[in-house]
Amino acid sequence: MLSLGCTRPFMTGLLKTLRCLTQGSNSFQKIFAGRVLACPQSTDSKTGNEHWHTGKRWHFTVAGLLTGTGGVLIWGLHKNQVERAKTKDTISTEQVDNHEMPSGNRQSGSQTYTRAEVIQHKTLADRVWVTYLNDVYDITDFIELHPGGERIMLAAGGALEPFWAMYAVHKQEHVLDILKGYKIGELCSEDKREANLNASDPYIKEPQRHPAFRVNSSKPFNAEPPADILAANYLTPNDLFFKRNHLPVPDINPLTYRLQIEGEGIKSLSLSLEEIHSKFPKHTVIATLQCAGNRRSEMNKIKQVKGLDWGIAAIGNASWSGAKLCDVLTSVGVKEEEWEHVHFEGLDKDLSGTPYAASIPIHKAMDKHGDVLLAYEMNGEDLPKDHGFPVRVIVPGIVGARNVKWVGRIFVSKEESTSHWQQNDYKGFSPSVDWDTVDFRTAPAIQDLPVQSAITEPHNGSNISATCEEITVKGYAWSGGGREIIRVDVSLDGGKSWQVASLTGQQQKAGRAWAWKLWTLTAPLPIGQEQLEIVCKAVDSSYNVQPDTVAPIWNLRGVLSNAWHRIYISVQK
Ligand code: MTE
């Protein structure tokens, strides 16, 4: 395995030249990106993203430009490494061909080490060593190339297995190939372990999932249902509701479960599940939950973004029941005017023990018309394991990311959550911002979501017979912040002319329209067309409308993708 460290100048020049030629082309990345030396397929360990980028912007660009030129590039990189090695005398040709790395501290790959020696190598200063199975690796030079950033340091001085078990995308041949390049030796025989020791799978207790899901990542599990089931059910069935997990699903015993309510100067409370049921009135709210990344795949078609490639079904509508958060907070003496934010921590934790966490503004939490719930039921059943059993937060009108599942701790604060998902994720940026220039501190965390709609039937690319007199188009429409959908316009000719769809769904109170509207348009099939470009756009009660195209709202994380939804169908003679 070669390091890109010594090929960087060559790469940068080549990338700059090729960038504009190949921008937006994804097919080759999927085939080759994992084979490009320091451009492994990455999963953002916090998001479960499975795509080609490293968080290092020039890596990201590698993924973006490998179209057709990939073979040349790979060959070029390799040759360049060899040439540089030969001329600079820092590394021998043989070393390059053996995928050895130049390094002052690099030891022979056949050396043996004790585990105690490996543990000494936990810092960049001491060089960072890890083990995988029985082998020892010096990954110091890979750290800045690691797609998941500095989280790789969690494994410093120890075994990779528990981390790879957590972020299963690592278990791929090309990742092993990359690792091999950093091998410096083996563990001594006393310390050789059974191959599967410490490699217990944190996903072993994950629930069964519906086979119809389109799985975006399996570990952590992220999946969306076939889009047509959405418009077929006002309340999305629990087993087909999209699932968005950043970490393994925690296995929580409802009998020992406790929810901690805390805040400086307020009396803390520890509630059992039974107490949440019995001490507070039960409220039921029909609310739509949408992931900020819903429809991200349309942004990917413009230019590669970082994130799971969600289609149009990372959204669902359910009836949620539980205690109102404002009742629980009031019971411990929380006063809205004394605080700014309410924080939620999940019981799902990463290997460093950091839980999934988020916060919402105090006014939303304390507003009895805000309908924020500590939900224990979904569509009349106990909350399913994937959706937060035994208790999750439902924050109607607000981005899915703040609807914390498996909630174990709630506290009030003057500050916003410092969690990764609040500060360095789920924020929107200008299309001009890229991974070179992004500064997450400059954008507010997404809370209310914008107006949205999509066509769930017919499917993009499907056919209709020219003998049909009519065509029926169906979909969903929803807006954040409790804004009701008041109209959906549908076009069969790419937006030149429009017809108004009929809406169905429960009437909810003004400013509290948390649930989506389903819509249908049945119209005469246009005569003499070989292809129809069907478009939908929704209008909410503030007369917000969706933007007509994706490019002007493109952002590097691929969030808030809510342009007019377009599909193309063929009319068969
Ligand atoms: N809560 C916890 N504890 N862990 C998570 O990974 N994912 C969030 C949110 N709450 C998440 C979480 C995100 S990004 C979304 S979109 C919703 O849960 C998805 O909820 P669902 O899986 O019930 O559809």
PDB file of C-alpha atoms and ligand atoms in Angstrom, residues 46 220-223 241-248 250 289-293 310 314-316 320 344-349 355-358 378 383-388 392-394 399-408 421 425-426, ligand 1:
ATOM      1  CA  LYS A  46     -21.092   9.465  12.828  1.00  0.00           C
ATOM      2  CA  PRO A 220     -25.559   1.334  11.388  1.00  0.00           C
ATOM      3  CA  PHE A 221     -28.909   0.538   9.840  1.00  0.00           C
ATOM      4  CA  ASN A 222     -30.300   3.197   7.535  1.00  0.00           C
ATOM      5  CA  ALA A 223     -33.076   2.361   5.153  1.00  0.00           C
ATOM      6  CA  PHE A 241     -41.135   3.700   8.445  1.00  0.00           C
ATOM      7  CA  PHE A 242     -37.681   4.886   7.372  1.00  0.00           C
ATOM      8  CA  LYS A 243     -34.934   4.085   9.837  1.00  0.00           C
ATOM      9  CA  ARG A 244     -32.060   6.436  10.482  1.00  0.00           C
ATOM     10  CA  ASN A 245     -29.498   5.219  13.002  1.00  0.00           C
ATOM     11  CA  HIS A 246     -26.054   6.670  13.586  1.00  0.00           C
ATOM     12  CA  LEU A 247     -24.966   3.942  15.971  1.00  0.00           C
ATOM     13  CA  PRO A 248     -26.003   0.450  17.000  1.00  0.00           C
ATOM     14  CA  PRO A 250     -29.286  -0.039  22.133  1.00  0.00           C
ATOM     15  CA  LEU A 289     -40.747  12.947  10.650  1.00  0.00           C
ATOM     16  CA  GLN A 290     -38.305  13.787   7.906  1.00  0.00           C
ATOM     17  CA  CYS A 291     -34.566  13.299   7.774  1.00  0.00           C
ATOM     18  CA  ALA A 292     -32.606  16.391   6.725  1.00  0.00           C
ATOM     19  CA  GLY A 293     -31.013  14.172   4.066  1.00  0.00           C
ATOM     20  CA  TRP A 310     -31.401   8.899   0.414  1.00  0.00           C
ATOM     21  CA  ALA A 314     -36.598   9.269   4.295  1.00  0.00           C
ATOM     22  CA  ILE A 315     -39.874  10.630   5.599  1.00  0.00           C
ATOM     23  CA  GLY A 316     -42.914   9.115   7.271  1.00  0.00           C
ATOM     24  CA  TRP A 320     -47.139   9.360  18.402  1.00  0.00           C
ATOM     25  CA  PHE A 344     -31.541  15.238  24.744  1.00  0.00           C
ATOM     26  CA  GLU A 345     -29.078  12.383  25.016  1.00  0.00           C
ATOM     27  CA  GLY A 346     -29.729   8.966  23.539  1.00  0.00           C
ATOM     28  CA  LEU A 347     -28.659   5.703  25.120  1.00  0.00           C
ATOM     29  CA  ASP A 348     -26.888   4.769  21.904  1.00  0.00           C
ATOM     30  CA  LYS A 349     -23.214   5.515  22.385  1.00  0.00           C
ATOM     31  CA  PRO A 355     -24.126   9.374  23.153  1.00  0.00           C
ATOM     32  CA  TYR A 356     -26.134  10.611  20.195  1.00  0.00           C
ATOM     33  CA  ALA A 357     -27.337  14.025  21.324  1.00  0.00           C
ATOM     34  CA  ALA A 358     -29.146  17.139  20.142  1.00  0.00           C
ATOM     35  CA  MET A 378     -46.036   4.841  17.581  1.00  0.00           C
ATOM     36  CA  LEU A 383     -42.394   2.267  20.173  1.00  0.00           C
ATOM     37  CA  PRO A 384     -40.467  -0.209  17.985  1.00  0.00           C
ATOM     38  CA  LYS A 385     -36.850  -0.829  18.891  1.00  0.00           C
ATOM     39  CA  ASP A 386     -35.568   0.912  15.755  1.00  0.00           C
ATOM     40  CA  HIS A 387     -37.641   3.992  16.511  1.00  0.00           C
ATOM     41  CA  GLY A 388     -36.457   4.577  20.057  1.00  0.00           C
ATOM     42  CA  ARG A 392     -38.017   8.937  22.229  1.00  0.00           C
ATOM     43  CA  VAL A 393     -38.472  12.625  21.763  1.00  0.00           C
ATOM     44  CA  ILE A 394     -40.892  13.744  19.079  1.00  0.00           C
ATOM     45  CA  VAL A 399     -35.819  18.049  11.526  1.00  0.00           C
ATOM     46  CA  GLY A 400     -35.595  14.336  12.323  1.00  0.00           C
ATOM     47  CA  ALA A 401     -32.138  14.724  13.874  1.00  0.00           C
ATOM     48  CA  ARG A 402     -33.531  16.499  16.960  1.00  0.00           C
ATOM     49  CA  ASN A 403     -36.120  13.756  17.564  1.00  0.00           C
ATOM     50  CA  VAL A 404     -33.752  11.836  19.813  1.00  0.00           C
ATOM     51  CA  LYS A 405     -34.467   8.137  20.156  1.00  0.00           C
ATOM     52  CA  TRP A 406     -33.785   5.950  23.215  1.00  0.00           C
ATOM     53  CA  VAL A 407     -33.648   9.132  25.252  1.00  0.00           C
ATOM     54  CA  GLY A 408     -31.844   8.618  28.569  1.00  0.00           C
ATOM     55  CA  TRP A 421     -24.776  16.248  15.171  1.00  0.00           C
ATOM     56  CA  ASP A 425     -23.632  18.202  10.907  1.00  0.00           C
ATOM     57  CA  TYR A 426     -27.224  18.986   9.926  1.00  0.00           C
TER      58      TYR A 426
HETATM   59  N1  MTE B   1     -31.637   9.457  18.052  1.00  0.00           N
HETATM   60  C1  MTE B   1     -30.636   8.672  18.438  1.00  0.00           C
HETATM   61  N2  MTE B   1     -30.503   8.405  19.753  1.00  0.00           N
HETATM   62  N3  MTE B   1     -29.750   8.154  17.560  1.00  0.00           N
HETATM   63  C2  MTE B   1     -29.850   8.420  16.218  1.00  0.00           C
HETATM   64  O1  MTE B   1     -29.035   7.925  15.433  1.00  0.00           O
HETATM   65  N4  MTE B   1     -31.052   9.635  14.465  1.00  0.00           N
HETATM   66  C3  MTE B   1     -31.769  10.870  14.241  1.00  0.00           C
HETATM   67  C4  MTE B   1     -33.062  10.892  15.034  1.00  0.00           C
HETATM   68  N5  MTE B   1     -32.839  10.510  16.394  1.00  0.00           N
HETATM   69  C5  MTE B   1     -30.892   9.272  15.776  1.00  0.00           C
HETATM   70  C6  MTE B   1     -31.792   9.750  16.748  1.00  0.00           C
HETATM   71  C7  MTE B   1     -32.093  11.137  12.862  1.00  0.00           C
HETATM   72  S1  MTE B   1     -30.851  11.821  11.930  1.00  0.00           S
HETATM   73  C8  MTE B   1     -33.339  10.972  12.360  1.00  0.00           C
HETATM   74  S2  MTE B   1     -33.707  11.454  10.776  1.00  0.00           S
HETATM   75  C9  MTE B   1     -34.395  10.360  13.131  1.00  0.00           C
HETATM   76  O2  MTE B   1     -33.962   9.969  14.413  1.00  0.00           O
HETATM   77  C10 MTE B   1     -34.912   9.133  12.420  1.00  0.00           C
HETATM   78  O3  MTE B   1     -35.906   8.528  13.168  1.00  0.00           O
HETATM   79  P1  MTE B   1     -36.439   7.097  12.778  1.00  0.00           P
HETATM   80  O4  MTE B   1     -35.272   6.164  12.632  1.00  0.00           O
HETATM   81  O5  MTE B   1     -37.376   6.743  13.860  1.00  0.00           O
HETATM   82  O6  MTE B   1     -37.150   7.249  11.448  1.00  0.00           O
END
